[in-house]
Amino acid sequence: MQQIPLSGRNPVFQDTLNVKPHLLILNKMDLADLSNRQRILKKLEKVGMGNVLFTDCLRQRDENIKKLLPMVLQIIENKPRFNREESSDYCLMVIGVPNVGKSSLINSLRRTNLKKGRASRVGGEPGITKAVLTKIQVCERPMMYLLDTPGVLPPKIESVETGMKLALCGTILDHLVGEDIMADYLLYSLNRLGKFSYMEKYDLQAPSDDIHHVLKHIAVKLRKTQRVKAFTGLGNITVTIPNYTAAAYDFIRAFRKGELGQVMLD
């Protein structure tokens, strides 16, 4: 995933990738700030990921998608052990953490190369693909198939910060982390990176590090509030209470849809 090109990789896969022909696809490029693309590429190259392609699978026509299969063929040809002359077709596997667009990639390849509709179910949350599916054709000349696989997280996430990045990008179900905690980390990240589009989005007068202040403002703006009666020494009064959870959800959703600007969390 473009926003977490380093944190979004499962290190358990690394040993397998070192011996198999492989291509790292960084999807959702429309959401990422690519001004530091070269720095990211150098870091990836150091860990053995020299073949990298940036894509946006939701676009009807993505020029980089057209480059994908020729790149795959070239990579395979450079690995004689895996280039079997007697075989006229190819079978590839798509692996990665949840919700990075693996199924969208397959559908995009079918749309580009075969002019056919989607064959793999997609969604905006982790866990849409439940099992390894049958071979899905994505090209006719040469005959090429892909296997869609469920997203797999490492058994142990190396740090809390990596976990928060994964959660913000939707690879972990929100309720397992907590929307309020995720919103707090998102606000911290946006301020650290100097990304203040949230001010315009939610009509804030200035940047803020106080997540409660920001969520209260969002809740009031979106009318995510509840009026309740309170008992005081002066009698009964009506108090407006912000729905902080609903506000946090909208804040996170806006980030995931790119409404807070292009952001690179790594």
mmCIF file of C-alpha atoms in Angstrom:
data_model
loop_
_atom_site.group_PDB
_atom_site.id
_atom_site.type_symbol
_atom_site.label_atom_id
_atom_site.label_comp_id
_atom_site.label_asym_id
_atom_site.label_seq_id
_atom_site.Cartn_x
_atom_site.Cartn_y
_atom_site.Cartn_z
ATOM 1 C CA MET A 1 0.000 0.000 0.000
ATOM 2 C CA GLN A 2 1.327 3.416 -1.005
ATOM 3 C CA GLN A 3 0.731 5.142 2.339
ATOM 4 C CA ILE A 4 2.659 2.449 4.243
ATOM 5 C CA PRO A 5 5.139 0.937 1.735
ATOM 6 C CA LEU A 6 7.392 -0.254 4.568
ATOM 7 C CA SER A 7 4.985 -0.919 7.451
ATOM 8 C CA GLY A 8 2.500 -2.546 5.078
ATOM 9 C CA ARG A 9 4.746 -5.493 4.207
ATOM 10 C CA ASN A 10 4.550 -8.831 6.012
ATOM 11 C CA PRO A 11 8.176 -9.726 6.934
ATOM 12 C CA VAL A 12 7.223 -13.418 7.191
ATOM 13 C CA PHE A 13 6.958 -13.498 3.402
ATOM 14 C CA GLN A 14 10.524 -12.257 2.931
ATOM 15 C CA ASP A 15 12.295 -15.663 2.877
ATOM 16 C CA THR A 16 9.899 -16.928 0.213
ATOM 17 C CA LEU A 17 10.267 -13.777 -1.876
ATOM 18 C CA ASN A 18 14.060 -14.042 -1.819
ATOM 19 C CA VAL A 19 13.975 -17.283 -3.834
ATOM 20 C CA LYS A 20 10.904 -16.726 -6.011
ATOM 21 C CA PRO A 21 10.570 -14.239 -8.866
ATOM 22 C CA HIS A 22 8.542 -11.415 -7.362
ATOM 23 C CA LEU A 23 7.236 -7.920 -7.984
ATOM 24 C CA LEU A 24 6.208 -5.501 -5.233
ATOM 25 C CA ILE A 25 3.077 -3.575 -6.209
ATOM 26 C CA LEU A 26 2.376 -0.424 -4.221
ATOM 27 C CA ASN A 27 -1.298 0.236 -4.825
ATOM 28 C CA LYS A 28 -3.604 3.192 -4.038
ATOM 29 C CA MET A 29 -1.070 5.716 -5.338
ATOM 30 C CA ASP A 30 -3.822 8.348 -5.506
ATOM 31 C CA LEU A 31 -3.796 8.492 -1.684
ATOM 32 C CA ALA A 32 -0.032 8.799 -1.126
ATOM 33 C CA ASP A 33 2.383 11.702 -1.087
ATOM 34 C CA LEU A 34 5.027 10.475 -3.552
ATOM 35 C CA SER A 35 7.478 13.357 -3.096
ATOM 36 C CA ASN A 36 9.820 10.947 -1.242
ATOM 37 C CA ARG A 37 9.431 8.134 -3.753
ATOM 38 C CA GLN A 38 13.184 7.698 -4.326
ATOM 39 C CA ARG A 39 13.915 7.422 -0.598
ATOM 40 C CA ILE A 40 11.265 4.722 -0.262
ATOM 41 C CA LEU A 41 12.609 2.836 -3.292
ATOM 42 C CA LYS A 42 16.143 2.858 -1.852
ATOM 43 C CA LYS A 43 14.903 1.457 1.467
ATOM 44 C CA LEU A 44 12.961 -1.272 -0.308
ATOM 45 C CA GLU A 45 15.943 -2.158 -2.463
ATOM 46 C CA LYS A 46 18.059 -2.691 0.658
ATOM 47 C CA VAL A 47 15.668 -5.423 1.810
ATOM 48 C CA GLY A 48 15.629 -7.165 -1.562
ATOM 49 C CA MET A 49 12.614 -5.498 -3.160
ATOM 50 C CA GLY A 50 14.186 -4.109 -6.306
ATOM 51 C CA ASN A 51 11.216 -4.670 -8.622
ATOM 52 C CA VAL A 52 8.558 -2.144 -7.628
ATOM 53 C CA LEU A 53 5.500 -0.848 -9.477
ATOM 54 C CA PHE A 54 3.179 1.975 -8.369
ATOM 55 C CA THR A 55 -0.480 1.476 -9.284
ATOM 56 C CA ASP A 56 -3.985 2.839 -8.804
ATOM 57 C CA CYS A 57 -6.287 -0.096 -9.497
ATOM 58 C CA LEU A 58 -9.505 1.875 -9.091
ATOM 59 C CA ARG A 59 -8.807 4.005 -12.158
ATOM 60 C CA GLN A 60 -10.480 2.748 -15.306
ATOM 61 C CA ARG A 61 -7.214 3.193 -17.195
ATOM 62 C CA ASP A 62 -3.963 3.027 -15.251
ATOM 63 C CA GLU A 63 -0.894 3.084 -17.492
ATOM 64 C CA ASN A 64 1.157 1.283 -14.848
ATOM 65 C CA ILE A 65 -1.265 -1.658 -14.894
ATOM 66 C CA LYS A 66 -0.366 -2.104 -18.571
ATOM 67 C CA LYS A 67 3.307 -2.396 -17.557
ATOM 68 C CA LEU A 68 2.680 -5.079 -14.949
ATOM 69 C CA LEU A 69 2.529 -8.277 -17.012
ATOM 70 C CA PRO A 70 5.509 -7.356 -19.259
ATOM 71 C CA MET A 71 7.503 -6.692 -16.069
ATOM 72 C CA VAL A 72 6.457 -10.061 -14.643
ATOM 73 C CA LEU A 73 7.527 -11.880 -17.813
ATOM 74 C CA GLN A 74 10.896 -10.137 -17.829
ATOM 75 C CA ILE A 75 11.491 -11.000 -14.169
ATOM 76 C CA ILE A 76 10.644 -14.664 -14.806
ATOM 77 C CA GLU A 77 12.913 -14.819 -17.863
ATOM 78 C CA ASN A 78 15.787 -13.538 -15.737
ATOM 79 C CA LYS A 79 15.269 -16.510 -13.390
ATOM 80 C CA PRO A 80 16.077 -19.554 -15.598
ATOM 81 C CA ARG A 81 14.986 -21.993 -12.912
ATOM 82 C CA PHE A 82 11.424 -20.689 -13.155
ATOM 83 C CA ASN A 83 11.353 -20.160 -16.927
ATOM 84 C CA ARG A 84 10.135 -23.527 -18.249
ATOM 85 C CA GLU A 85 10.168 -23.668 -22.039
ATOM 86 C CA GLU A 86 7.655 -26.538 -22.171
ATOM 87 C CA SER A 87 5.077 -24.490 -20.286
ATOM 88 C CA SER A 88 2.991 -22.038 -22.303
ATOM 89 C CA ASP A 89 1.030 -20.545 -19.426
ATOM 90 C CA TYR A 90 1.871 -18.855 -16.147
ATOM 91 C CA CYS A 91 0.280 -18.966 -12.715
ATOM 92 C CA LEU A 92 1.027 -16.152 -10.270
ATOM 93 C CA MET A 93 0.001 -15.606 -6.664
ATOM 94 C CA VAL A 94 -0.999 -12.291 -5.112
ATOM 95 C CA ILE A 95 -0.042 -12.017 -1.443
ATOM 96 C CA GLY A 96 -0.019 -9.221 1.104
ATOM 97 C CA VAL A 97 -1.598 -7.838 4.251
ATOM 98 C CA PRO A 98 -5.384 -7.292 4.298
ATOM 99 C CA ASN A 99 -7.125 -4.477 2.420
ATOM 100 C CA VAL A 100 -4.257 -3.345 0.183
ATOM 101 C CA GLY A 101 -6.143 -3.947 -3.067
ATOM 102 C CA LYS A 102 -5.132 -7.477 -4.074
ATOM 103 C CA SER A 103 -8.562 -8.319 -5.456
ATOM 104 C CA SER A 104 -8.809 -4.896 -7.095
ATOM 105 C CA LEU A 105 -5.495 -5.591 -8.824
ATOM 106 C CA ILE A 106 -6.814 -8.837 -10.309
ATOM 107 C CA ASN A 107 -9.988 -7.133 -11.508
ATOM 108 C CA SER A 108 -7.967 -4.267 -12.989
ATOM 109 C CA LEU A 109 -5.740 -6.689 -14.908
ATOM 110 C CA ARG A 110 -8.788 -8.469 -16.316
ATOM 111 C CA ARG A 111 -10.336 -5.156 -17.314
ATOM 112 C CA THR A 112 -7.130 -3.992 -19.004
ATOM 113 C CA ASN A 113 -6.042 -7.204 -20.752
ATOM 114 C CA LEU A 114 -9.250 -9.133 -21.326
ATOM 115 C CA LYS A 115 -11.868 -6.355 -21.358
ATOM 116 C CA LYS A 116 -13.826 -8.384 -18.813
ATOM 117 C CA GLY A 117 -15.559 -7.535 -15.565
ATOM 118 C CA ARG A 118 -14.419 -8.291 -12.064
ATOM 119 C CA ALA A 119 -13.840 -11.856 -10.939
ATOM 120 C CA SER A 120 -12.843 -11.204 -7.347
ATOM 121 C CA ARG A 121 -14.972 -9.579 -4.660
ATOM 122 C CA VAL A 122 -13.632 -6.319 -3.253
ATOM 123 C CA GLY A 123 -14.477 -4.114 -0.276
ATOM 124 C CA GLY A 124 -13.203 -1.290 1.909
ATOM 125 C CA GLU A 125 -12.463 -3.428 4.941
ATOM 126 C CA PRO A 126 -10.094 -6.320 5.716
ATOM 127 C CA GLY A 127 -11.200 -9.917 5.347
ATOM 128 C CA ILE A 128 -13.270 -9.744 2.155
ATOM 129 C CA THR A 129 -11.307 -12.623 0.604
ATOM 130 C CA LYS A 130 -11.712 -15.602 2.943
ATOM 131 C CA ALA A 131 -9.776 -18.330 1.130
ATOM 132 C CA VAL A 132 -7.445 -19.008 -1.796
ATOM 133 C CA LEU A 133 -9.672 -18.847 -4.849
ATOM 134 C CA THR A 134 -9.437 -20.784 -8.081
ATOM 135 C CA LYS A 135 -7.142 -19.592 -10.839
ATOM 136 C CA ILE A 136 -8.421 -16.370 -12.397
ATOM 137 C CA GLN A 137 -7.404 -15.608 -15.967
ATOM 138 C CA VAL A 138 -5.925 -12.120 -16.424
ATOM 139 C CA CYS A 139 -4.263 -12.424 -19.840
ATOM 140 C CA GLU A 140 -4.663 -14.469 -23.015
ATOM 141 C CA ARG A 141 -1.312 -13.976 -24.801
ATOM 142 C CA PRO A 142 0.549 -15.314 -22.974
ATOM 143 C CA MET A 143 -2.000 -17.308 -20.971
ATOM 144 C CA MET A 144 -1.665 -16.023 -17.441
ATOM 145 C CA TYR A 145 -3.613 -16.736 -14.276
ATOM 146 C CA LEU A 146 -3.575 -15.217 -10.798
ATOM 147 C CA LEU A 147 -4.526 -16.697 -7.445
ATOM 148 C CA ASP A 148 -6.245 -14.266 -5.100
ATOM 149 C CA THR A 149 -5.390 -14.978 -1.450
ATOM 150 C CA PRO A 150 -6.658 -13.742 1.927
ATOM 151 C CA GLY A 151 -4.661 -10.923 3.486
ATOM 152 C CA VAL A 152 -2.195 -12.175 6.086
ATOM 153 C CA LEU A 153 -0.783 -10.077 8.929
ATOM 154 C CA PRO A 154 2.435 -11.106 10.686
ATOM 155 C CA PRO A 155 1.840 -13.106 13.887
ATOM 156 C CA LYS A 156 3.539 -10.322 15.828
ATOM 157 C CA ILE A 157 3.556 -6.658 14.821
ATOM 158 C CA GLU A 158 6.985 -5.208 15.524
ATOM 159 C CA SER A 159 5.907 -1.949 17.166
ATOM 160 C CA VAL A 160 2.871 -0.026 18.367
ATOM 161 C CA GLU A 161 3.484 2.632 15.721
ATOM 162 C CA THR A 162 3.522 0.046 12.929
ATOM 163 C CA GLY A 163 0.288 -1.349 14.315
ATOM 164 C CA MET A 164 -1.313 2.104 14.309
ATOM 165 C CA LYS A 165 -0.283 2.687 10.683
ATOM 166 C CA LEU A 166 -1.741 -0.669 9.679
ATOM 167 C CA ALA A 167 -4.971 0.131 11.521
ATOM 168 C CA LEU A 168 -5.331 3.575 9.943
ATOM 169 C CA CYS A 169 -5.019 2.050 6.476
ATOM 170 C CA GLY A 170 -7.756 -0.455 7.237
ATOM 171 C CA THR A 171 -5.731 -3.656 7.478
ATOM 172 C CA ILE A 172 -7.090 -4.291 10.991
ATOM 173 C CA LEU A 173 -10.763 -4.030 11.958
ATOM 174 C CA ASP A 174 -11.332 -0.616 13.551
ATOM 175 C CA HIS A 175 -13.057 -1.842 16.696
ATOM 176 C CA LEU A 176 -10.066 -4.024 17.594
ATOM 177 C CA VAL A 177 -7.947 -0.887 18.050
ATOM 178 C CA GLY A 178 -10.561 1.740 18.857
ATOM 179 C CA GLU A 179 -11.654 4.637 16.654
ATOM 180 C CA ASP A 180 -10.729 7.231 19.279
ATOM 181 C CA ILE A 181 -7.152 5.925 19.568
ATOM 182 C CA MET A 182 -6.782 5.733 15.785
ATOM 183 C CA ALA A 183 -8.121 9.265 15.363
ATOM 184 C CA ASP A 184 -5.619 10.553 17.931
ATOM 185 C CA TYR A 185 -2.718 8.921 16.063
ATOM 186 C CA LEU A 186 -4.036 10.230 12.749
ATOM 187 C CA LEU A 187 -4.149 13.790 14.073
ATOM 188 C CA TYR A 188 -0.615 13.414 15.429
ATOM 189 C CA SER A 189 0.607 12.090 12.058
ATOM 190 C CA LEU A 190 -1.044 14.840 10.017
ATOM 191 C CA ASN A 191 0.419 17.559 12.245
ATOM 192 C CA ARG A 192 3.876 15.942 12.216
ATOM 193 C CA LEU A 193 3.848 15.828 8.419
ATOM 194 C CA GLY A 194 2.526 19.360 8.066
ATOM 195 C CA LYS A 195 -0.693 18.147 6.435
ATOM 196 C CA PHE A 196 -3.361 20.562 7.612
ATOM 197 C CA SER A 197 -6.128 19.879 5.095
ATOM 198 C CA TYR A 198 -8.297 18.717 7.983
ATOM 199 C CA MET A 199 -8.658 22.370 9.022
ATOM 200 C CA GLU A 200 -10.427 23.256 5.767
ATOM 201 C CA LYS A 201 -12.364 19.994 5.722
ATOM 202 C CA TYR A 202 -13.866 20.592 9.163
ATOM 203 C CA ASP A 203 -13.751 24.429 9.327
ATOM 204 C CA LEU A 204 -11.159 24.590 12.101
ATOM 205 C CA GLN A 205 -9.515 27.951 12.670
ATOM 206 C CA ALA A 206 -6.057 26.549 13.450
ATOM 207 C CA PRO A 207 -4.174 23.247 13.748
ATOM 208 C CA SER A 208 -4.641 21.448 17.031
ATOM 209 C CA ASP A 209 -2.946 18.638 18.930
ATOM 210 C CA ASP A 210 -6.005 18.138 21.131
ATOM 211 C CA ILE A 211 -7.997 15.259 19.653
ATOM 212 C CA HIS A 212 -10.970 15.925 21.936
ATOM 213 C CA HIS A 213 -11.181 19.514 20.684
ATOM 214 C CA VAL A 214 -10.999 18.354 17.060
ATOM 215 C CA LEU A 215 -13.545 15.556 17.485
ATOM 216 C CA LYS A 216 -15.936 17.846 19.343
ATOM 217 C CA HIS A 217 -15.720 20.333 16.475
ATOM 218 C CA ILE A 218 -16.296 17.573 13.908
ATOM 219 C CA ALA A 219 -19.268 16.204 15.841
ATOM 220 C CA VAL A 220 -20.912 19.628 16.061
ATOM 221 C CA LYS A 221 -20.246 20.371 12.383
ATOM 222 C CA LEU A 222 -21.717 17.033 11.286
ATOM 223 C CA ARG A 223 -24.546 17.246 13.839
ATOM 224 C CA LYS A 224 -23.348 14.073 15.491
ATOM 225 C CA THR A 225 -24.608 15.190 18.891
ATOM 226 C CA GLN A 226 -27.200 14.178 21.423
ATOM 227 C CA ARG A 227 -29.282 16.399 23.713
ATOM 228 C CA VAL A 228 -29.758 14.987 27.186
ATOM 229 C CA LYS A 229 -31.230 16.312 30.403
ATOM 230 C CA ALA A 230 -28.903 16.926 33.322
ATOM 231 C CA PHE A 231 -29.818 17.521 36.955
ATOM 232 C CA THR A 232 -27.984 20.378 38.702
ATOM 233 C CA GLY A 233 -28.449 22.498 41.803
ATOM 234 C CA LEU A 234 -30.171 25.056 39.572
ATOM 235 C CA GLY A 235 -32.673 22.522 38.279
ATOM 236 C CA ASN A 236 -32.978 20.537 35.093
ATOM 237 C CA ILE A 237 -30.975 21.719 32.075
ATOM 238 C CA THR A 238 -30.469 20.329 28.575
ATOM 239 C CA VAL A 239 -26.889 19.519 27.610
ATOM 240 C CA THR A 240 -25.533 18.818 24.129
ATOM 241 C CA ILE A 241 -23.111 15.874 24.127
ATOM 242 C CA PRO A 242 -20.842 15.258 21.108
ATOM 243 C CA ASN A 243 -20.708 11.736 19.677
ATOM 244 C CA TYR A 244 -16.927 11.349 19.750
ATOM 245 C CA THR A 245 -16.976 7.845 18.240
ATOM 246 C CA ALA A 246 -18.997 8.972 15.203
ATOM 247 C CA ALA A 247 -16.704 11.976 14.755
ATOM 248 C CA ALA A 248 -13.600 9.770 14.976
ATOM 249 C CA TYR A 249 -15.068 7.401 12.393
ATOM 250 C CA ASP A 250 -15.719 10.287 9.968
ATOM 251 C CA PHE A 251 -12.173 11.624 10.511
ATOM 252 C CA ILE A 252 -10.633 8.208 9.740
ATOM 253 C CA ARG A 253 -12.954 7.632 6.771
ATOM 254 C CA ALA A 254 -11.996 11.033 5.306
ATOM 255 C CA PHE A 255 -8.315 10.072 5.548
ATOM 256 C CA ARG A 256 -8.883 6.727 3.815
ATOM 257 C CA LYS A 257 -10.790 8.398 0.985
ATOM 258 C CA GLY A 258 -8.040 10.961 0.414
ATOM 259 C CA GLU A 259 -10.166 13.883 1.593
ATOM 260 C CA LEU A 260 -7.412 15.030 3.986
ATOM 261 C CA GLY A 261 -4.787 15.203 1.234
ATOM 262 C CA GLN A 262 -2.127 12.809 0.009
ATOM 263 C CA VAL A 263 -0.223 11.336 2.953
ATOM 264 C CA MET A 264 2.741 8.967 3.358
ATOM 265 C CA LEU A 265 2.752 7.589 6.900
ATOM 266 C CA ASP A 266 6.144 5.777 6.587
#
